[in-house]
PDB file of C-alpha atoms and ligand atoms in Angstrom:
ATOM      1  CA  MET A 754      56.651-122.874  64.278  1.00 45.00           C
ATOM      2  CA  GLY A 755      59.238-122.776  67.039  1.00 51.00           C
ATOM      3  CA  LYS A 756      58.754-120.449  70.146  1.00 52.00           C
ATOM      4  CA  GLY A 757      61.805-118.721  69.116  1.00 53.00           C
ATOM      5  CA  LEU A 758      60.869-117.944  65.503  1.00 47.00           C
ATOM      6  CA  THR A 759      57.340-116.803  66.584  1.00 49.00           C
ATOM      7  CA  THR A 760      58.862-114.424  68.859  1.00 49.00           C
ATOM      8  CA  LEU A 761      61.229-113.115  66.250  1.00 47.00           C
ATOM      9  CA  LEU A 762      58.531-112.473  63.760  1.00 45.00           C
ATOM     10  CA  LEU A 763      56.366-110.836  66.287  1.00 46.00           C
ATOM     11  CA  SER A 764      59.353-108.590  67.432  1.00 51.00           C
ATOM     12  CA  CYS A 765      59.771-107.682  63.753  1.00 45.00           C
ATOM     13  CA  VAL A 766      55.833-106.725  63.441  1.00 46.00           C
ATOM     14  CA  MET A 767      55.981-104.744  66.574  1.00 47.00           C
ATOM     15  CA  PHE A 768      59.348-102.978  65.391  1.00 45.00           C
ATOM     16  CA  SER A 769      57.916-102.022  62.150  1.00 45.00           C
ATOM     17  CA  LEU A 770      54.617-100.765  63.758  1.00 44.00           C
ATOM     18  CA  CYS A 771      56.747 -98.717  65.990  1.00 43.00           C
ATOM     19  CA  ALA A 772      59.141 -97.558  63.388  1.00 44.00           C
ATOM     20  CA  SER A 773      56.517 -96.460  61.018  1.00 43.00           C
ATOM     21  CA  SER A 774      54.579 -94.390  63.776  1.00 47.00           C
ATOM     22  CA  PHE A 775      57.811 -92.974  64.644  1.00 49.00           C
ATOM     23  CA  ALA A 776      58.721 -91.921  61.129  1.00 47.00           C
ATOM     24  CA  GLN A 777      55.537 -90.255  60.517  1.00 63.00           C
ATOM     25  CA  THR A 778      56.407 -86.612  60.037  1.00 88.00           C
ATOM     26  CA  CYS A 779      54.535 -83.767  58.788  1.00 94.00           C
ATOM     27  CA  LYS A 780      56.313 -84.380  55.256  1.00 91.00           C
ATOM     28  CA  ASN A 781      54.434 -87.388  54.862  1.00 88.00           C
ATOM     29  CA  TYR A 782      51.043 -85.897  55.523  1.00 93.00           C
ATOM     30  CA  THR A 783      48.556 -84.889  52.655  1.00 92.00           C
ATOM     31  CA  PHE A 784      45.484 -83.103  53.443  1.00 93.00           C
ATOM     32  CA  SER A 785      42.374 -84.819  52.466  1.00 89.00           C
ATOM     33  CA  SER A 786      41.293 -81.630  50.743  1.00 86.00           C
ATOM     34  CA  SER A 787      43.326 -81.112  47.465  1.00 81.00           C
ATOM     35  CA  ASN A 788      43.327 -77.150  47.757  1.00 85.00           C
ATOM     36  CA  ARG A 789      45.161 -77.509  51.189  1.00 92.00           C
ATOM     37  CA  VAL A 790      48.755 -77.660  49.992  1.00 93.00           C
ATOM     38  CA  TYR A 791      51.406 -75.980  51.834  1.00 96.00           C
ATOM     39  CA  SER A 792      55.103 -75.438  51.025  1.00 94.00           C
ATOM     40  CA  SER A 793      56.684 -76.115  54.421  1.00 95.00           C
ATOM     41  CA  CYS A 794      55.981 -77.819  57.508  1.00 95.00           C
ATOM     42  CA  THR A 795      57.586 -78.522  60.996  1.00 95.00           C
ATOM     43  CA  ASP A 796      56.900 -81.529  63.360  1.00 95.00           C
ATOM     44  CA  LEU A 797      56.720 -79.533  66.793  1.00 95.00           C
ATOM     45  CA  PRO A 798      58.714 -81.184  69.619  1.00 94.00           C
ATOM     46  CA  VAL A 799      55.720 -81.858  72.216  1.00 94.00           C
ATOM     47  CA  LEU A 800      51.927 -82.304  72.363  1.00 94.00           C
ATOM     48  CA  SER A 801      51.883 -84.321  69.132  1.00 94.00           C
ATOM     49  CA  SER A 802      51.383 -81.369  66.876  1.00 96.00           C
ATOM     50  CA  PHE A 803      52.328 -80.167  63.389  1.00 96.00           C
ATOM     51  CA  LEU A 804      52.467 -76.866  61.668  1.00 97.00           C
ATOM     52  CA  HIS A 805      52.103 -76.493  57.903  1.00 97.00           C
ATOM     53  CA  TRP A 806      52.342 -73.236  56.122  1.00 97.00           C
ATOM     54  CA  SER A 807      53.054 -71.262  52.991  1.00 96.00           C
ATOM     55  CA  TYR A 808      54.342 -67.765  53.136  1.00 96.00           C
ATOM     56  CA  ASP A 809      53.974 -65.279  50.467  1.00 95.00           C
ATOM     57  CA  GLN A 810      56.791 -62.685  50.744  1.00 93.00           C
ATOM     58  CA  SER A 811      55.041 -60.261  48.389  1.00 94.00           C
ATOM     59  CA  THR A 812      51.930 -59.805  50.713  1.00 96.00           C
ATOM     60  CA  ASN A 813      53.357 -61.040  53.913  1.00 96.00           C
ATOM     61  CA  LYS A 814      50.384 -63.363  54.029  1.00 97.00           C
ATOM     62  CA  VAL A 815      50.776 -66.873  55.488  1.00 97.00           C
ATOM     63  CA  GLU A 816      48.341 -69.734  55.250  1.00 97.00           C
ATOM     64  CA  ILE A 817      48.597 -72.060  58.007  1.00 98.00           C
ATOM     65  CA  ALA A 818      47.295 -75.476  59.106  1.00 98.00           C
ATOM     66  CA  TYR A 819      48.041 -76.676  62.851  1.00 98.00           C
ATOM     67  CA  ARG A 820      47.476 -80.176  63.296  1.00 97.00           C
ATOM     68  CA  HIS A 821      47.086 -81.590  66.918  1.00 97.00           C
ATOM     69  CA  THR A 822      46.813 -85.449  66.779  1.00 96.00           C
ATOM     70  CA  GLY A 823      45.498 -87.650  69.675  1.00 95.00           C
ATOM     71  CA  THR A 824      42.910 -85.189  70.885  1.00 96.00           C
ATOM     72  CA  SER A 825      39.338 -85.469  71.690  1.00 96.00           C
ATOM     73  CA  THR A 826      36.229 -83.347  71.603  1.00 95.00           C
ATOM     74  CA  SER A 827      36.634 -82.876  75.409  1.00 95.00           C
ATOM     75  CA  ASN A 828      39.624 -80.722  74.708  1.00 96.00           C
ATOM     76  CA  TRP A 829      40.502 -77.288  73.118  1.00 96.00           C
ATOM     77  CA  VAL A 830      43.592 -76.849  71.050  1.00 97.00           C
ATOM     78  CA  ALA A 831      45.131 -73.508  70.348  1.00 97.00           C
ATOM     79  CA  TRP A 832      48.116 -72.324  68.122  1.00 98.00           C
ATOM     80  CA  ALA A 833      49.612 -68.695  68.722  1.00 97.00           C
ATOM     81  CA  ILE A 834      52.075 -66.146  67.749  1.00 97.00           C
ATOM     82  CA  ASN A 835      53.448 -64.010  70.414  1.00 96.00           C
ATOM     83  CA  PRO A 836      54.676 -60.698  68.850  1.00 96.00           C
ATOM     84  CA  THR A 837      55.571 -59.442  72.369  1.00 94.00           C
ATOM     85  CA  GLY A 838      57.115 -62.249  74.394  1.00 93.00           C
ATOM     86  CA  THR A 839      58.108 -65.883  74.441  1.00 91.00           C
ATOM     87  CA  GLY A 840      55.451 -67.413  76.382  1.00 89.00           C
ATOM     88  CA  MET A 841      51.573 -67.487  76.957  1.00 91.00           C
ATOM     89  CA  VAL A 842      51.019 -63.720  77.958  1.00 94.00           C
ATOM     90  CA  GLY A 843      50.724 -61.641  74.905  1.00 96.00           C
ATOM     91  CA  ALA A 844      49.985 -64.713  72.704  1.00 96.00           C
ATOM     92  CA  GLN A 845      47.728 -64.021  69.864  1.00 98.00           C
ATOM     93  CA  ALA A 846      45.968 -67.249  69.497  1.00 97.00           C
ATOM     94  CA  LEU A 847      43.743 -69.328  67.265  1.00 98.00           C
ATOM     95  CA  VAL A 848      41.669 -71.708  69.175  1.00 98.00           C
ATOM     96  CA  ALA A 849      39.331 -74.421  68.212  1.00 98.00           C
ATOM     97  CA  TYR A 850      37.019 -76.849  70.280  1.00 97.00           C
ATOM     98  CA  GLN A 851      33.651 -78.678  69.878  1.00 97.00           C
ATOM     99  CA  ASN A 852      31.159 -76.415  71.342  1.00 95.00           C
ATOM    100  CA  SER A 853      27.630 -77.356  72.876  1.00 92.00           C
ATOM    101  CA  SER A 854      25.989 -77.301  69.415  1.00 94.00           C
ATOM    102  CA  SER A 855      28.624 -80.236  68.415  1.00 94.00           C
ATOM    103  CA  VAL A 856      30.027 -77.726  65.987  1.00 96.00           C
ATOM    104  CA  ILE A 857      33.866 -77.415  65.763  1.00 97.00           C
ATOM    105  CA  HIS A 858      34.237 -73.577  66.562  1.00 97.00           C
ATOM    106  CA  ALA A 859      37.327 -71.698  65.526  1.00 98.00           C
ATOM    107  CA  TYR A 860      38.094 -68.388  66.813  1.00 98.00           C
ATOM    108  CA  THR A 861      40.706 -65.798  67.681  1.00 98.00           C
ATOM    109  CA  SER A 862      41.686 -65.103  71.477  1.00 97.00           C
ATOM    110  CA  PRO A 863      44.328 -62.587  72.530  1.00 97.00           C
ATOM    111  CA  VAL A 864      45.806 -63.828  75.667  1.00 94.00           C
ATOM    112  CA  SER A 865      46.485 -60.840  78.199  1.00 90.00           C
ATOM    113  CA  GLY A 866      47.262 -63.033  81.216  1.00 87.00           C
ATOM    114  CA  TYR A 867      47.579 -66.414  82.890  1.00 85.00           C
ATOM    115  CA  GLY A 868      44.020 -66.337  84.308  1.00 83.00           C
ATOM    116  CA  THR A 869      42.628 -66.351  80.524  1.00 87.00           C
ATOM    117  CA  THR A 870      39.519 -68.117  79.731  1.00 90.00           C
ATOM    118  CA  LEU A 871      40.295 -67.543  75.767  1.00 92.00           C
ATOM    119  CA  ALA A 872      37.569 -65.361  75.381  1.00 94.00           C
ATOM    120  CA  GLU A 873      36.930 -64.184  71.712  1.00 96.00           C
ATOM    121  CA  GLY A 874      38.663 -61.264  70.756  1.00 97.00           C
ATOM    122  CA  SER A 875      40.499 -59.599  67.696  1.00 97.00           C
ATOM    123  CA  LEU A 876      44.400 -60.270  67.332  1.00 98.00           C
ATOM    124  CA  SER A 877      47.192 -57.795  66.683  1.00 97.00           C
ATOM    125  CA  PHE A 878      47.398 -59.140  63.171  1.00 97.00           C
ATOM    126  CA  GLY A 879      44.821 -59.943  60.334  1.00 98.00           C
ATOM    127  CA  VAL A 880      42.994 -63.339  60.329  1.00 98.00           C
ATOM    128  CA  SER A 881      41.029 -64.664  57.694  1.00 98.00           C
ATOM    129  CA  ASN A 882      39.712 -68.075  56.245  1.00 96.00           C
ATOM    130  CA  LEU A 883      39.709 -69.319  59.766  1.00 98.00           C
ATOM    131  CA  SER A 884      38.112 -72.853  60.229  1.00 97.00           C
ATOM    132  CA  ALA A 885      38.859 -76.023  62.083  1.00 97.00           C
ATOM    133  CA  THR A 886      38.119 -79.632  61.718  1.00 97.00           C
ATOM    134  CA  PHE A 887      38.089 -82.688  63.800  1.00 97.00           C
ATOM    135  CA  VAL A 888      38.671 -86.041  62.170  1.00 95.00           C
ATOM    136  CA  ASN A 889      40.301 -89.138  63.419  1.00 93.00           C
ATOM    137  CA  SER A 890      41.162 -87.767  66.799  1.00 95.00           C
ATOM    138  CA  GLU A 891      42.872 -85.085  65.060  1.00 96.00           C
ATOM    139  CA  MET A 892      42.000 -81.134  65.234  1.00 97.00           C
ATOM    140  CA  THR A 893      43.299 -78.981  62.512  1.00 97.00           C
ATOM    141  CA  ILE A 894      42.814 -75.164  62.445  1.00 98.00           C
ATOM    142  CA  PHE A 895      43.260 -73.489  59.258  1.00 98.00           C
ATOM    143  CA  ALA A 896      43.766 -69.771  58.704  1.00 98.00           C
ATOM    144  CA  THR A 897      45.454 -66.924  56.599  1.00 98.00           C
ATOM    145  CA  LEU A 898      47.292 -64.576  58.680  1.00 98.00           C
ATOM    146  CA  THR A 899      48.289 -60.848  57.548  1.00 98.00           C
ATOM    147  CA  LEU A 900      51.620 -60.114  59.193  1.00 96.00           C
ATOM    148  CA  ASP A 901      53.536 -57.029  59.373  1.00 93.00           C
ATOM    149  CA  SER A 902      56.350 -57.091  56.783  1.00 90.00           C
ATOM    150  CA  GLY A 903      59.501 -58.288  58.190  1.00 88.00           C
ATOM    151  CA  MET A 904      57.628 -60.387  60.955  1.00 93.00           C
ATOM    152  CA  THR A 905      59.318 -63.684  59.417  1.00 94.00           C
ATOM    153  CA  THR A 906      60.749 -65.249  62.569  1.00 96.00           C
ATOM    154  CA  VAL A 907      58.149 -65.281  65.339  1.00 96.00           C
ATOM    155  CA  ASN A 908      57.642 -66.969  68.829  1.00 97.00           C
ATOM    156  CA  GLN A 909      55.160 -69.605  68.657  1.00 97.00           C
ATOM    157  CA  VAL A 910      52.952 -71.071  71.351  1.00 97.00           C
ATOM    158  CA  TRP A 911      50.780 -74.085  70.978  1.00 97.00           C
ATOM    159  CA  GLN A 912      48.621 -75.728  73.585  1.00 95.00           C
ATOM    160  CA  GLU A 913      45.900 -78.245  74.609  1.00 95.00           C
ATOM    161  CA  GLY A 914      43.549 -78.307  77.663  1.00 95.00           C
ATOM    162  CA  PRO A 915      40.323 -79.671  78.742  1.00 95.00           C
ATOM    163  CA  LEU A 916      36.727 -78.090  78.403  1.00 95.00           C
ATOM    164  CA  SER A 917      34.638 -77.428  81.451  1.00 92.00           C
ATOM    165  CA  GLY A 918      31.034 -76.612  81.037  1.00 91.00           C
ATOM    166  CA  GLY A 919      31.549 -76.472  77.206  1.00 88.00           C
ATOM    167  CA  SER A 920      34.175 -73.706  77.536  1.00 91.00           C
ATOM    168  CA  PRO A 921      38.146 -73.690  77.666  1.00 93.00           C
ATOM    169  CA  SER A 922      39.600 -74.237  81.214  1.00 90.00           C
ATOM    170  CA  THR A 923      43.126 -74.436  82.368  1.00 90.00           C
ATOM    171  CA  HIS A 924      45.745 -76.669  80.805  1.00 90.00           C
ATOM    172  CA  ASP A 925      48.121 -78.923  82.727  1.00 88.00           C
ATOM    173  CA  THR A 926      50.417 -76.650  84.582  1.00 87.00           C
ATOM    174  CA  SER A 927      52.833 -79.091  86.365  1.00 85.00           C
ATOM    175  CA  SER A 928      56.364 -78.096  85.551  1.00 86.00           C
ATOM    176  CA  SER A 929      57.122 -81.399  83.940  1.00 89.00           C
ATOM    177  CA  SER A 930      54.262 -81.399  81.432  1.00 89.00           C
ATOM    178  CA  GLU A 931      54.541 -81.041  77.796  1.00 90.00           C
ATOM    179  CA  ASN A 932      51.987 -78.244  78.381  1.00 91.00           C
ATOM    180  CA  MET A 933      54.837 -76.046  79.859  1.00 90.00           C
ATOM    181  CA  LYS A 934      57.310 -76.874  76.922  1.00 92.00           C
ATOM    182  CA  SER A 935      54.998 -76.136  74.027  1.00 93.00           C
ATOM    183  CA  VAL A 936      56.914 -72.618  72.978  1.00 95.00           C
ATOM    184  CA  GLY A 937      59.594 -72.230  70.137  1.00 95.00           C
ATOM    185  CA  THR A 938      60.546 -69.876  67.430  1.00 96.00           C
ATOM    186  CA  LEU A 939      59.253 -70.426  63.794  1.00 96.00           C
ATOM    187  CA  ASN A 940      60.965 -68.789  60.651  1.00 96.00           C
ATOM    188  CA  PHE A 941      58.316 -68.632  58.010  1.00 95.00           C
ATOM    189  CA  LEU A 942      60.980 -68.677  55.428  1.00 94.00           C
ATOM    190  CA  ASP A 943      62.487 -71.874  56.627  1.00 88.00           C
ATOM    191  CA  ASP A 944      61.979 -75.119  54.740  1.00 74.00           C
ATOM    192  CA  GLN A 945      60.605 -73.572  51.503  1.00 60.00           C
ATOM    193  CA  GLU A 946      60.330 -75.977  48.804  1.00 52.00           C
TER     194      GLU A 946
HETATM  195  C1  NAG B1309      57.675 -90.633  56.144  1.00 53.69           C
HETATM  196  O1  NAG B1309      58.779 -89.910  55.473  1.00 53.69           O
HETATM  197  C2  NAG B1309      59.961 -90.477  55.874  1.00 53.69           C
HETATM  198  C3  NAG B1309      61.160 -89.492  55.223  1.00 53.69           C
HETATM  199  O2  NAG B1309      60.700 -88.279  55.385  1.00 53.69           O
HETATM  200  C4  NAG B1309      60.343 -91.824  55.610  1.00 53.69           C
HETATM  201  O3  NAG B1309      61.398 -92.421  56.096  1.00 53.69           O
HETATM  202  C5  NAG B1309      59.150 -92.636  56.340  1.00 53.69           C
HETATM  203  O4  NAG B1309      59.131 -94.054  55.878  1.00 53.69           O
HETATM  204  C6  NAG B1309      57.883 -92.013  55.726  1.00 53.69           C
HETATM  205  N1  NAG B1309      56.741 -92.778  56.821  1.00 53.69           N
HETATM  206  C7  NAG B1309      55.584 -93.208  56.234  1.00 53.69           C
HETATM  207  C8  NAG B1309      54.623 -93.786  57.175  1.00 53.69           C
HETATM  208  O5  NAG B1309      55.326 -93.112  55.186  1.00 53.69           O
HETATM  209  C1  NAG B1310      29.259 -73.261  67.735  1.00 53.69           C
HETATM  210  O1  NAG B1310      30.218 -72.690  67.004  1.00 53.69           O
HETATM  211  C2  NAG B1310      29.399 -72.365  65.826  1.00 53.69           C
HETATM  212  C3  NAG B1310      30.594 -72.280  64.557  1.00 53.69           C
HETATM  213  O2  NAG B1310      31.742 -71.222  65.003  1.00 53.69           O
HETATM  214  C4  NAG B1310      28.802 -71.154  66.057  1.00 53.69           C
HETATM  215  O3  NAG B1310      28.054 -70.913  64.917  1.00 53.69           O
HETATM  216  C5  NAG B1310      27.712 -71.502  67.049  1.00 53.69           C
HETATM  217  O4  NAG B1310      27.112 -70.299  67.189  1.00 53.69           O
HETATM  218  C6  NAG B1310      28.316 -72.205  68.236  1.00 53.69           C
HETATM  219  N1  NAG B1310      27.263 -72.569  69.224  1.00 53.69           N
HETATM  220  C7  NAG B1310      27.517 -71.996  70.433  1.00 53.69           C
HETATM  221  C8  NAG B1310      26.288 -72.667  71.300  1.00 53.69           C
HETATM  222  O5  NAG B1310      28.161 -71.275  71.004  1.00 53.69           O
HETATM  223  C1  NAG B1311      41.650 -67.773  51.653  1.00 53.69           C
HETATM  224  O1  NAG B1311      42.345 -68.969  51.276  1.00 53.69           O
HETATM  225  C2  NAG B1311      42.416 -68.936  50.033  1.00 53.69           C
HETATM  226  C3  NAG B1311      43.269 -70.298  49.811  1.00 53.69           C
HETATM  227  O2  NAG B1311      42.989 -71.444  50.854  1.00 53.69           O
HETATM  228  C4  NAG B1311      43.352 -68.062  49.590  1.00 53.69           C
HETATM  229  O3  NAG B1311      43.475 -68.042  47.981  1.00 53.69           O
HETATM  230  C5  NAG B1311      42.568 -66.743  49.774  1.00 53.69           C
HETATM  231  O4  NAG B1311      43.600 -65.482  49.423  1.00 53.69           O
HETATM  232  C6  NAG B1311      42.463 -66.443  51.289  1.00 53.69           C
HETATM  233  N1  NAG B1311      41.396 -65.354  51.555  1.00 53.69           N
HETATM  234  C7  NAG B1311      42.124 -64.272  52.325  1.00 53.69           C
HETATM  235  C8  NAG B1311      41.272 -63.156  52.418  1.00 53.69           C
HETATM  236  O5  NAG B1311      43.255 -64.476  52.681  1.00 53.69           O
END
């Protein structure tokens, strides 16, 4: 086989590998557990994250799954709604990490300031069915939120940071980092199928 052809074939293989990883959107994703079916999803713009949800307008309950790919058990991950602001302060967070018992621990944490250690506490809205899994470098937080009626467009924040001594420690705060860009709005009525 000529060198030119080999290079061409190799480029094709590389291109399709790259193309398929880029084409991977939340829509392609199927949860391994058959009762995890969501009507909507969004590819979050930074931190390799995806949010899947089903919003029930009659009860204002939203079932969510926050997937964070390419992470590890030395990290914590979090997804939050901020009902009072746009960034981290005021965020009502769902947090997950592998704790010192080697169990994926999922809990809620209201963030009152930049010095947070993500201590456990209850949120300003109801949270039930909270759990998390870690499979193939992917941490997923599952929960059912009971929101106030009319709380259909919200500010969301998502995050990843290191563990230190088995507890969440500060995420990257350099201004160019993805960790400083992981905010946005979310309309639970969008993308309903
Ligand atoms: C994912 O879905 C998109 C369309 O939404 C499709 O173009 C792409 O080929 C799919 N990728 C994989 C890896 O299945
Ligand atoms: C680890 O998390 C599990 C599940 O949330 C919890 O039951 C257990 O007490 C935690 N272990 C420690 C050492 O905190
Ligand atoms: C827990 O989740 C199931 C389905 O995943 C849902 O049917 C049920 O209503 C949820 N429970 C609560 C208390 O929200």
